[in-house]
CSV table of C-alpha atoms in Angstrom, one decimal:
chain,number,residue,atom,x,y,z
A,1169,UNK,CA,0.0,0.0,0.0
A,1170,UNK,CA,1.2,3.8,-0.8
A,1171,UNK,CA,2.6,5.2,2.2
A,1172,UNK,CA,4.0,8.7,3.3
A,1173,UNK,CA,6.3,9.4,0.7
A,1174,UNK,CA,9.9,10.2,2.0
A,1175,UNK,CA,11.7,13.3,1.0
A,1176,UNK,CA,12.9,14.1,-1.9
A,1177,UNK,CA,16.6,13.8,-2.0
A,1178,UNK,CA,16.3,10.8,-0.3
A,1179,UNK,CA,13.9,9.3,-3.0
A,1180,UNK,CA,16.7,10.2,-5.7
A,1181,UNK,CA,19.4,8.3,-3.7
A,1182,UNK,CA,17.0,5.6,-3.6
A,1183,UNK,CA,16.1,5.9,-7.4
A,1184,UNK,CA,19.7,6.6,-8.2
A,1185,UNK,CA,20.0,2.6,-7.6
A,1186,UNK,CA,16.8,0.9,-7.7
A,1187,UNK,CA,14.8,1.7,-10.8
A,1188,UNK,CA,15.2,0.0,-14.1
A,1189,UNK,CA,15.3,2.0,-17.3
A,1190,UNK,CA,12.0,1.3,-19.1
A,1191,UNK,CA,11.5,0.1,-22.7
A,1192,UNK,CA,11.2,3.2,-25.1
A,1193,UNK,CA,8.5,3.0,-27.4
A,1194,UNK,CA,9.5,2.0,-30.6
A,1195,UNK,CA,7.1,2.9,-32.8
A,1196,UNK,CA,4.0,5.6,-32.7
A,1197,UNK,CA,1.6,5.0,-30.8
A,1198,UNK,CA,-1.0,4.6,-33.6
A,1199,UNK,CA,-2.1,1.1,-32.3
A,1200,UNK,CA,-4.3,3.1,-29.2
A,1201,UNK,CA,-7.6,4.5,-29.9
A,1202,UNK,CA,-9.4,6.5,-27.6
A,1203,UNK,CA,-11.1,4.3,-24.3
A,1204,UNK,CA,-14.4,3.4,-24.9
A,1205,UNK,CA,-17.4,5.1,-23.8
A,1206,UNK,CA,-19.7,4.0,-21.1
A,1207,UNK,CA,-22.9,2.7,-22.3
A,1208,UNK,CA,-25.4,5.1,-24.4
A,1209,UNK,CA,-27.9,5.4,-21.4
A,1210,UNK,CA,-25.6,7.0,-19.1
A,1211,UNK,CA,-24.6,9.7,-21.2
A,1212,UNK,CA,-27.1,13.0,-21.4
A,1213,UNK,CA,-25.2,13.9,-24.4
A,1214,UNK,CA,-23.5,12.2,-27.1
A,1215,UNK,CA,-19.9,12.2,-27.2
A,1216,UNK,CA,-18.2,14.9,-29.3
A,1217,UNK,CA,-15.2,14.1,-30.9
A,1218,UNK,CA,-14.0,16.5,-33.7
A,1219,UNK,CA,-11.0,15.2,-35.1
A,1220,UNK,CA,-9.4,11.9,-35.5
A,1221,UNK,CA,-10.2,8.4,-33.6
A,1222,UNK,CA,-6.5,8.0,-32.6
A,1223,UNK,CA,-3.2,9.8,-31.9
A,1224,UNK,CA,-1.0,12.3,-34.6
A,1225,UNK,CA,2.0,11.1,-35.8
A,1226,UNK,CA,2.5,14.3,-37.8
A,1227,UNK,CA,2.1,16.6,-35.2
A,1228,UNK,CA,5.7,16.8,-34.0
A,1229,UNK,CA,6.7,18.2,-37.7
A,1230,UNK,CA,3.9,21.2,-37.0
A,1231,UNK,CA,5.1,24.8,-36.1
A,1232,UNK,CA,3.0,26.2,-32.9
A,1233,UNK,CA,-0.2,27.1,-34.4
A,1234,UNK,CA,-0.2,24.4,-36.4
A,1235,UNK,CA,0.1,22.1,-33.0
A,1236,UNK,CA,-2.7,23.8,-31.6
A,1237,UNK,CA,-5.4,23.1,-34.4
A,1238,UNK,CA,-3.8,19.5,-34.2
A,1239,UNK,CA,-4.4,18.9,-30.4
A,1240,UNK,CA,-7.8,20.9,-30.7
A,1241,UNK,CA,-9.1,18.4,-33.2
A,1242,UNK,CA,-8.1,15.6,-30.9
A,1243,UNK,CA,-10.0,17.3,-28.5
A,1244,UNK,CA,-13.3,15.2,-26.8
A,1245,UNK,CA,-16.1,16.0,-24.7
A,1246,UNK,CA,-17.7,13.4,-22.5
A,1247,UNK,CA,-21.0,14.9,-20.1
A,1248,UNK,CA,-22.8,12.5,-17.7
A,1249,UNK,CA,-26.0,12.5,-16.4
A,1250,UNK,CA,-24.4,11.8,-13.0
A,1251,UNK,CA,-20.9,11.6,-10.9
A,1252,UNK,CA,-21.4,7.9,-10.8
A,1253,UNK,CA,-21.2,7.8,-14.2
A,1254,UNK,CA,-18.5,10.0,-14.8
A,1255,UNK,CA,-16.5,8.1,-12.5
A,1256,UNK,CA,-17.0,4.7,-14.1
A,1257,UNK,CA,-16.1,6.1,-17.5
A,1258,UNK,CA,-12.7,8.1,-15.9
A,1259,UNK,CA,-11.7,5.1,-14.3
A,1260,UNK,CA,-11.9,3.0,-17.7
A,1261,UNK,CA,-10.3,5.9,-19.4
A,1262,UNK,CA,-7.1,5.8,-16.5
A,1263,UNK,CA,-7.1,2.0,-16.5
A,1264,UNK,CA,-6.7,1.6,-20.6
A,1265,UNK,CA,-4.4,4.2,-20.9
A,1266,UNK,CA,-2.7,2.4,-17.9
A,1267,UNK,CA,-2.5,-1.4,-19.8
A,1268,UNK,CA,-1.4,0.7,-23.2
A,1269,UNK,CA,1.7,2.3,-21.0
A,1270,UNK,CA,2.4,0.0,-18.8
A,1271,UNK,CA,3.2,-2.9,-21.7
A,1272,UNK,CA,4.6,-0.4,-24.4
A,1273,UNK,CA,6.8,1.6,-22.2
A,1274,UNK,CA,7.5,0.0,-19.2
A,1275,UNK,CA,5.9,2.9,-17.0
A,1276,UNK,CA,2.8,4.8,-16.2
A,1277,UNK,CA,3.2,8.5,-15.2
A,1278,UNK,CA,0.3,10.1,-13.6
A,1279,UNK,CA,-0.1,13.3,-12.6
A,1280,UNK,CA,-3.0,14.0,-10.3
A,1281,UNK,CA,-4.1,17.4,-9.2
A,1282,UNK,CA,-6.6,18.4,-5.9
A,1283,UNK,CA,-10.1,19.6,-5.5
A,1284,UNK,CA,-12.6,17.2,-6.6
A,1285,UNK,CA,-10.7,15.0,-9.0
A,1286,UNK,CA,-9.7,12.3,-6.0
A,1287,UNK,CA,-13.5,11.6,-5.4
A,1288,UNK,CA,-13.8,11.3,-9.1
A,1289,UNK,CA,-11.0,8.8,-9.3
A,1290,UNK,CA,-13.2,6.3,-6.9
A,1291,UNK,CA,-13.6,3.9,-9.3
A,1292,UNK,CA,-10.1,2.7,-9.6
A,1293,UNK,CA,-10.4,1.2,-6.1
A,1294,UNK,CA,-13.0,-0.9,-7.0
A,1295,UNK,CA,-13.1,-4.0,-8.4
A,1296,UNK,CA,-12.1,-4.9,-11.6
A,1297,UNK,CA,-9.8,-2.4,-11.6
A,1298,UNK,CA,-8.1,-2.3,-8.4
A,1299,UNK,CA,-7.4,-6.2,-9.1
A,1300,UNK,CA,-6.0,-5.7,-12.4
A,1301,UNK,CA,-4.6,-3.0,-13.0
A,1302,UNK,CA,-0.7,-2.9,-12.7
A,1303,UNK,CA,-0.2,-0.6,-10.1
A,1304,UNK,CA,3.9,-1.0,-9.9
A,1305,UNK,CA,4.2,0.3,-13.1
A,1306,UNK,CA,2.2,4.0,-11.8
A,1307,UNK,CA,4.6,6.7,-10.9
A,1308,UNK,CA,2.7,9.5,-9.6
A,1309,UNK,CA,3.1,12.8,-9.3
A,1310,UNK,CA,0.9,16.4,-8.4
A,1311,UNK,CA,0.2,19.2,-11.0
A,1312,UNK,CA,0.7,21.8,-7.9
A,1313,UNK,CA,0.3,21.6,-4.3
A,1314,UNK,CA,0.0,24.2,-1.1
A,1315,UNK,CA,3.2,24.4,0.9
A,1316,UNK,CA,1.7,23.0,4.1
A,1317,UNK,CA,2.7,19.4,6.0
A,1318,UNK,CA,1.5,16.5,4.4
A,1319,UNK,CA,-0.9,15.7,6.9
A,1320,UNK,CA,-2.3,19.1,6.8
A,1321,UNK,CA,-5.9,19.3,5.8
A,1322,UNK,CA,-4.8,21.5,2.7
A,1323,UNK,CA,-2.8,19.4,1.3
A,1324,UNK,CA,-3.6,17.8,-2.0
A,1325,UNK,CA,-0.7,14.8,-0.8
A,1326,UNK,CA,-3.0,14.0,2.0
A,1327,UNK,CA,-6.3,14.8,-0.2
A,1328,UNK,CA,-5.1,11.9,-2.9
A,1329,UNK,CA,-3.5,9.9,0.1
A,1330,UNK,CA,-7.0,9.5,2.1
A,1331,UNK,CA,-9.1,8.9,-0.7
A,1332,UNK,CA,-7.0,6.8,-3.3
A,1333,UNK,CA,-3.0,6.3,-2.9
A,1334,UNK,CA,-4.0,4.4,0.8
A,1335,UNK,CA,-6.4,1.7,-1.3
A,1336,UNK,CA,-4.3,0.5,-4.0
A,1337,UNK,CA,-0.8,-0.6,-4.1
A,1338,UNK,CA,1.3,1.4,-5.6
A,1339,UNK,CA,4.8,1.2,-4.6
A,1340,UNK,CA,5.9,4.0,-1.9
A,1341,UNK,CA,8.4,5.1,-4.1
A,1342,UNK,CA,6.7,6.1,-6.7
A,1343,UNK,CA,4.6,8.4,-5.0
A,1344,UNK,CA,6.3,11.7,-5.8
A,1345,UNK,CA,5.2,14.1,-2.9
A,1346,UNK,CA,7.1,17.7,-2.7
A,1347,UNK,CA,9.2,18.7,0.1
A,1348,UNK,CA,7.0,20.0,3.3
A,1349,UNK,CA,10.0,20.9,4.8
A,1350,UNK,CA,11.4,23.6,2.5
A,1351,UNK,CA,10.1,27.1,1.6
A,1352,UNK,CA,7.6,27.6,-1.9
A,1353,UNK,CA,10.7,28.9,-3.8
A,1354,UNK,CA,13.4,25.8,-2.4
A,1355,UNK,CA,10.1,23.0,-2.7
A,1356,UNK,CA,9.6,24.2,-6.3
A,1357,UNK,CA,13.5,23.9,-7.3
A,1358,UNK,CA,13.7,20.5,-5.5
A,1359,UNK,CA,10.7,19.5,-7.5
A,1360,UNK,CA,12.0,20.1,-10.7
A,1361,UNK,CA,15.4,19.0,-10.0
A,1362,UNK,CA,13.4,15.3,-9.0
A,1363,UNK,CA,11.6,15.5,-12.4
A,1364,UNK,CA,15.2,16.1,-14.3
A,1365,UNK,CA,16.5,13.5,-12.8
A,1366,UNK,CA,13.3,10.8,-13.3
A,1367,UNK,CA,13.7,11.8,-17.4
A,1368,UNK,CA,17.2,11.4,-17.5
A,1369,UNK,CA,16.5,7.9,-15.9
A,1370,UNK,CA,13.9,7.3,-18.6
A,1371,UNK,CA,11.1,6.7,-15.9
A,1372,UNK,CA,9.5,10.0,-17.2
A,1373,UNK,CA,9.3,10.5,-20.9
A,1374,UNK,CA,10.4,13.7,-22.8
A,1375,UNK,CA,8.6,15.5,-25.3
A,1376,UNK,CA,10.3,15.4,-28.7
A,1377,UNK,CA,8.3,18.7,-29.8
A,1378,UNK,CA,8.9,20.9,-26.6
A,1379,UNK,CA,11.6,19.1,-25.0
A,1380,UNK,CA,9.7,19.5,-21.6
A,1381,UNK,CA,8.7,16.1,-19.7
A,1382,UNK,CA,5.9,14.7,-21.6
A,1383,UNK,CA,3.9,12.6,-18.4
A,1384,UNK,CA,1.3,9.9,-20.0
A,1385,UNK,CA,-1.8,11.0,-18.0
A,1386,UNK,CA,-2.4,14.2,-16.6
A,1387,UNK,CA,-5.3,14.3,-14.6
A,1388,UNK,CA,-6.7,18.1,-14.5
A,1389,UNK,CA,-9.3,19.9,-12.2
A,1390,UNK,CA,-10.8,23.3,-13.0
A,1391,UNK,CA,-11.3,25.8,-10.6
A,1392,UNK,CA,-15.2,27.8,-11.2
A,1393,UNK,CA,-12.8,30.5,-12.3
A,1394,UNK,CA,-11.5,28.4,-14.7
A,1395,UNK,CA,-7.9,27.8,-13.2
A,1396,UNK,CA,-5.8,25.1,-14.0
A,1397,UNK,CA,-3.2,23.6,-11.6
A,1398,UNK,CA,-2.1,26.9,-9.5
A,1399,UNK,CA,-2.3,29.0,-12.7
A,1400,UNK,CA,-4.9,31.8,-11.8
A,1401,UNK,CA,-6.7,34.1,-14.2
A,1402,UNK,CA,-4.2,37.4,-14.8
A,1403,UNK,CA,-1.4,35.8,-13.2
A,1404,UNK,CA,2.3,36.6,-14.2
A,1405,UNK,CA,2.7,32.7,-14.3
A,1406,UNK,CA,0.7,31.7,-16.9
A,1407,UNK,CA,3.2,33.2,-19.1
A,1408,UNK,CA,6.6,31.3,-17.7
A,1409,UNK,CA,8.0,29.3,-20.3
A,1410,UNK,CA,11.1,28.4,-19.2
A,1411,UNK,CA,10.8,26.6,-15.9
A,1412,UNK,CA,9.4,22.9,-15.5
A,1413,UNK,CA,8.0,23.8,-11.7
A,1414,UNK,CA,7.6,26.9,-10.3
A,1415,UNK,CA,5.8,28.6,-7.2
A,1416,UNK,CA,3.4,30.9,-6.1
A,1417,UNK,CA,2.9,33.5,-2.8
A,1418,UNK,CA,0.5,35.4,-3.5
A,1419,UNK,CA,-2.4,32.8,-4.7
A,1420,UNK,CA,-5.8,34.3,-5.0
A,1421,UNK,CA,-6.8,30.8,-3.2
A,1422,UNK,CA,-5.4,29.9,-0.1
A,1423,UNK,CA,-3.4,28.8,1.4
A,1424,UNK,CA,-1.2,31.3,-0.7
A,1425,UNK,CA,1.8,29.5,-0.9
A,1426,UNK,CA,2.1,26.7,-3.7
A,1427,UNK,CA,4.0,25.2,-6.4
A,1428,UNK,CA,3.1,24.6,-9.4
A,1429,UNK,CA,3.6,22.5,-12.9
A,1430,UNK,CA,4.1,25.3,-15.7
A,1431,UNK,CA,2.1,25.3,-19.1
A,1432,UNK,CA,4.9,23.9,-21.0
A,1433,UNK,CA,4.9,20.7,-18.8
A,1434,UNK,CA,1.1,20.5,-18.8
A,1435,UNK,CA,1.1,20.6,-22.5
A,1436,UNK,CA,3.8,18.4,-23.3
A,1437,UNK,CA,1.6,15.5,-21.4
A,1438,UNK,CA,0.5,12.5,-23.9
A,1439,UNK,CA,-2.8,13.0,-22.7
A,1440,UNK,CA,-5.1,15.3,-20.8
A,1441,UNK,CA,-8.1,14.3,-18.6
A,1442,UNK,CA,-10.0,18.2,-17.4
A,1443,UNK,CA,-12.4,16.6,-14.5
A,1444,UNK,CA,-14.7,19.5,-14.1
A,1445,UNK,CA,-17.9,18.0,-12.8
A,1446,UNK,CA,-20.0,20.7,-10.5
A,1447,UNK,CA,-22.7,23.5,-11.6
A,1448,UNK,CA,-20.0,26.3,-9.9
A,1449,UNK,CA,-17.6,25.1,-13.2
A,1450,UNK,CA,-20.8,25.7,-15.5
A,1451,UNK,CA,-19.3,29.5,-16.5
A,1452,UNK,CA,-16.0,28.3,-17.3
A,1453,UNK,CA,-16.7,25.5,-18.9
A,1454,UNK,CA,-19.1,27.4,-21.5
A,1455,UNK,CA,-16.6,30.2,-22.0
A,1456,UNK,CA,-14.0,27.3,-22.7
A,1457,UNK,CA,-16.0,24.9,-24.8
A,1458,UNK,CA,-19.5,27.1,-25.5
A,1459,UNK,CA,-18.0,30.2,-27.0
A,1460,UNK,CA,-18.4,32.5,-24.6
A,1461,UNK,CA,-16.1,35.4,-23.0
A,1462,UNK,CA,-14.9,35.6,-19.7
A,1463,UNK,CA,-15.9,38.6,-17.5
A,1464,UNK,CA,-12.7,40.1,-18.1
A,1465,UNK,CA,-12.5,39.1,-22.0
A,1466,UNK,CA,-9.3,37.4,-21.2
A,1467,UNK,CA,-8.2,33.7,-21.9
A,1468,UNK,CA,-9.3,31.4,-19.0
A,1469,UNK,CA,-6.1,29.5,-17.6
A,1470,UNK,CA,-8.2,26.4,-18.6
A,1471,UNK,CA,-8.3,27.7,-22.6
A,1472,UNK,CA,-4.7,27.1,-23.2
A,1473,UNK,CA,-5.0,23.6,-22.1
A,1474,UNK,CA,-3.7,21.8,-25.1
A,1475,UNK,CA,-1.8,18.4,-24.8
A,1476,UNK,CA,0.4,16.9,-27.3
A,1477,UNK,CA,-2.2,13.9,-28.3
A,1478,UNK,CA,-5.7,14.5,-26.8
A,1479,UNK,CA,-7.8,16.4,-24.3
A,1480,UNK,CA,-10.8,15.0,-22.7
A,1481,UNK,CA,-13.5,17.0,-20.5
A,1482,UNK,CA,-15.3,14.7,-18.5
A,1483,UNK,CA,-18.6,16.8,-17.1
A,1484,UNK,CA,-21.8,16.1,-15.3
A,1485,UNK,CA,-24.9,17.5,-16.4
A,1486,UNK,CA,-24.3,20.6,-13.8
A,1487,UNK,CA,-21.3,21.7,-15.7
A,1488,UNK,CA,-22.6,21.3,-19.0
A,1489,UNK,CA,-25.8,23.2,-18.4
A,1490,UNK,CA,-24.8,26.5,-20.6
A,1491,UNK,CA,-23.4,24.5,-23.4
C-alpha cells in the first residue's frame, strides 16, 4: 500500500540505484484508440469528438499554431447525467491508458491534481480495476500543491492519500510528494530537479516537440474561475515558459503558498483528462468549450490547455448546463 512518501533527496538516492530503465517506445503509438465510452444510457449527451479516432503522428513536424489546431481536433467531450457515471467512465479511461503504457513503455506516469478530481477517481479502487490494474508500473506525481505538511488538511498529498494512494498498491516510491520541509521557492526547485532526474533515468518521458517532460496522464481539475493547476486568471505565471516547476505566494486561493507545474509541462503531457464536474464550473466550462467570454475578455487559464495527443472533458450535467 502507498505510504508517506519520504523526502525528496532521499527518493533520488534511492532511485539513483533501484529503478530499471524502461523500454522506449518504438514505434508511434498509432495502435491506441481512444477508451471506450460507457454505455449510451448513461450519457445525457453524445460524445463529441472533432477530429481523429487515434493519436497524430504528424504533429511533431507542425510549427506552434499548427500544434494547436492539431491537439484541438483531438480534443473530446464526455457529459454525464451523473458523478457515478462520470466516474465509471474516468476510471476505464485511466485504467486503458494504464495497460497501453504499462506494456509499451514499461511505466505509467500520472499526474494528479486536488479539489474534486480524488473523489472522481473512486472507481479505480473498485473491483475490476483495483485487481487488475498494474499498479507497480504508476509513478505519480501532483500538477501543484500548497506548501503545508503532508498531513495538513490543505494538502492535496493527504487529499489523494486519504481517498486513493491508501487503497491500491502502488509502490511507496513512486509516489512523488514535494518537500514539506522547504520554503515555496526551495520545494519548487527541488521538485524540478526530482523530475530532471526521473527523465534522465527514462522513468519520465520527454517531449520530442517541446523538449519539456511529456507525463502519460495528466489528470486536471478546473477551478469555477477556470484555473488550472495553481495557474490563476491574470497571473504573471501563466506566461513562464522556461521553468518545469515553479511557485506561487501570493495565490488568489489559499493557502497562498504553492508550487506549481508550468504550461509547458502540462502541455507536453501525452494525454489530458480536465475533470470538471460541479454546476459552480458551469461559466468556465461554457466560456471554454460554449464560445463564450470571460468577464474580463481574457483567456481562461483552462483555454490554453492543449496536450500533445488528446484532451478530454469529462462533465456532469451541472457543468454542462450552458453549453
Amino acid at each position: 500500500m502507498a505510504s508517506a512518501s519520504p523526502s525528496l533527496p532521499s527518493t533520488l538516492r534511492m532511485l539513483s540505484s533501484t529503478l530499471q530503465r524502461p523500454p522506449k517506445i518504438s514505434s508511434p503509438l498509432l495502435s491506441l484508440s481512444l477508451p471506450s465510452k460507457t454505455p449510451a444510457l448513461s450519457l445525457r449527451f453524445t460524445q463529441i469528438f472533432s477530429g481523429v479516432s487515434g493519436l497524430h503522428p504528424t504533429k511533431k513536424h507542425l510549427g506552434l499554431r499548427a500544434l494547436a489546431s492539431a491537439t484541438d481536433m483531438a480534443s473530446e467531450k464526455r457529459v454525464f447525467d451523473s458523478g457515478e457515471d462520470l466516474a465509471v467512465s474516468l476510471a476505464k479511461y485511466t485504467a486503458d491508458l494504464s495497460d497501453h503504457f504499462a506494456k509499451n513503455r514499461g511505466a505509467f506516469t500520472v499526474v494528479l491534481s486536488g479539489g474534486s478530481l480524488i473523489k472522481c477517481l473512486r472507481k479505480l479502487v473498485e473491483p475490476p480495476y483495483v485487481d487488475s490494474i498494474d499498479w507497480s508500473k504508476w509513478h505519480v506525481f501532483w500538477v501543484d500543491e500548497r506548501v503545508v505538511p503532508k498531513d495538513h488538511v490543505d494538502s492535496n498529498y493527504k487529499l489523494a492519500y486519504d481517498g486513493f494512494l491508501s487503497q491500491v498498491p502502488i509502490l511507496p516510491g513512486h509516489v512523488y510528494a514535494i518537500n514539506d520541509a522547504l520554503s515555496a521557492e526551495g520545494a519548487a526547485e527541488d521538485y524540478e530537479t526530482c523530475l530532471k532526474h526521473l527523465v534522465n533515468t527514462k522513468v519520465v518521458d520527454v517531449s520530442a516537440t517541446s523538449r519539456f517532460p511529456k507525463f502519460d496522464l495528466m489528470l486536471l481539475g478546473m477551478g469555477p474561475d477556470g484555473h488550472v493547476a495553481s495557474l490563476f486568471p491574470g497571473h504573471p505565471l501563466l506566461n513562464e515558459s522556461q521553468k518545469w516547476v515553479t511557485y506561487i505566494k501570493d495565490s488568489p486561493k489559499p493557502p497562498p503558498e504553492r508550487i506549481t507545474f508550468t504550461f509547458p509541462v502540462i502541455n507536453s503531457s501525452a494525454y489530458i483528462a480536465l475533470v470538471a464536474p460541479g454546476a459552480s464550473k458551469a461559466d468556465a466550462v461554457y466560456t471554454a468549450l460554449g464560445g463564450g467570454s470571460s468577464q474580463n475578455s481574457e483567456t481562461l487559464p483552462v483555454q490554453r490547455v492543449a496536450p500533445e495527443w488528446a484532451l478530454t472533458w469529462f462533465l456532469d450535467k451541472d457543468a454542462a448546463s450552458k453549453l
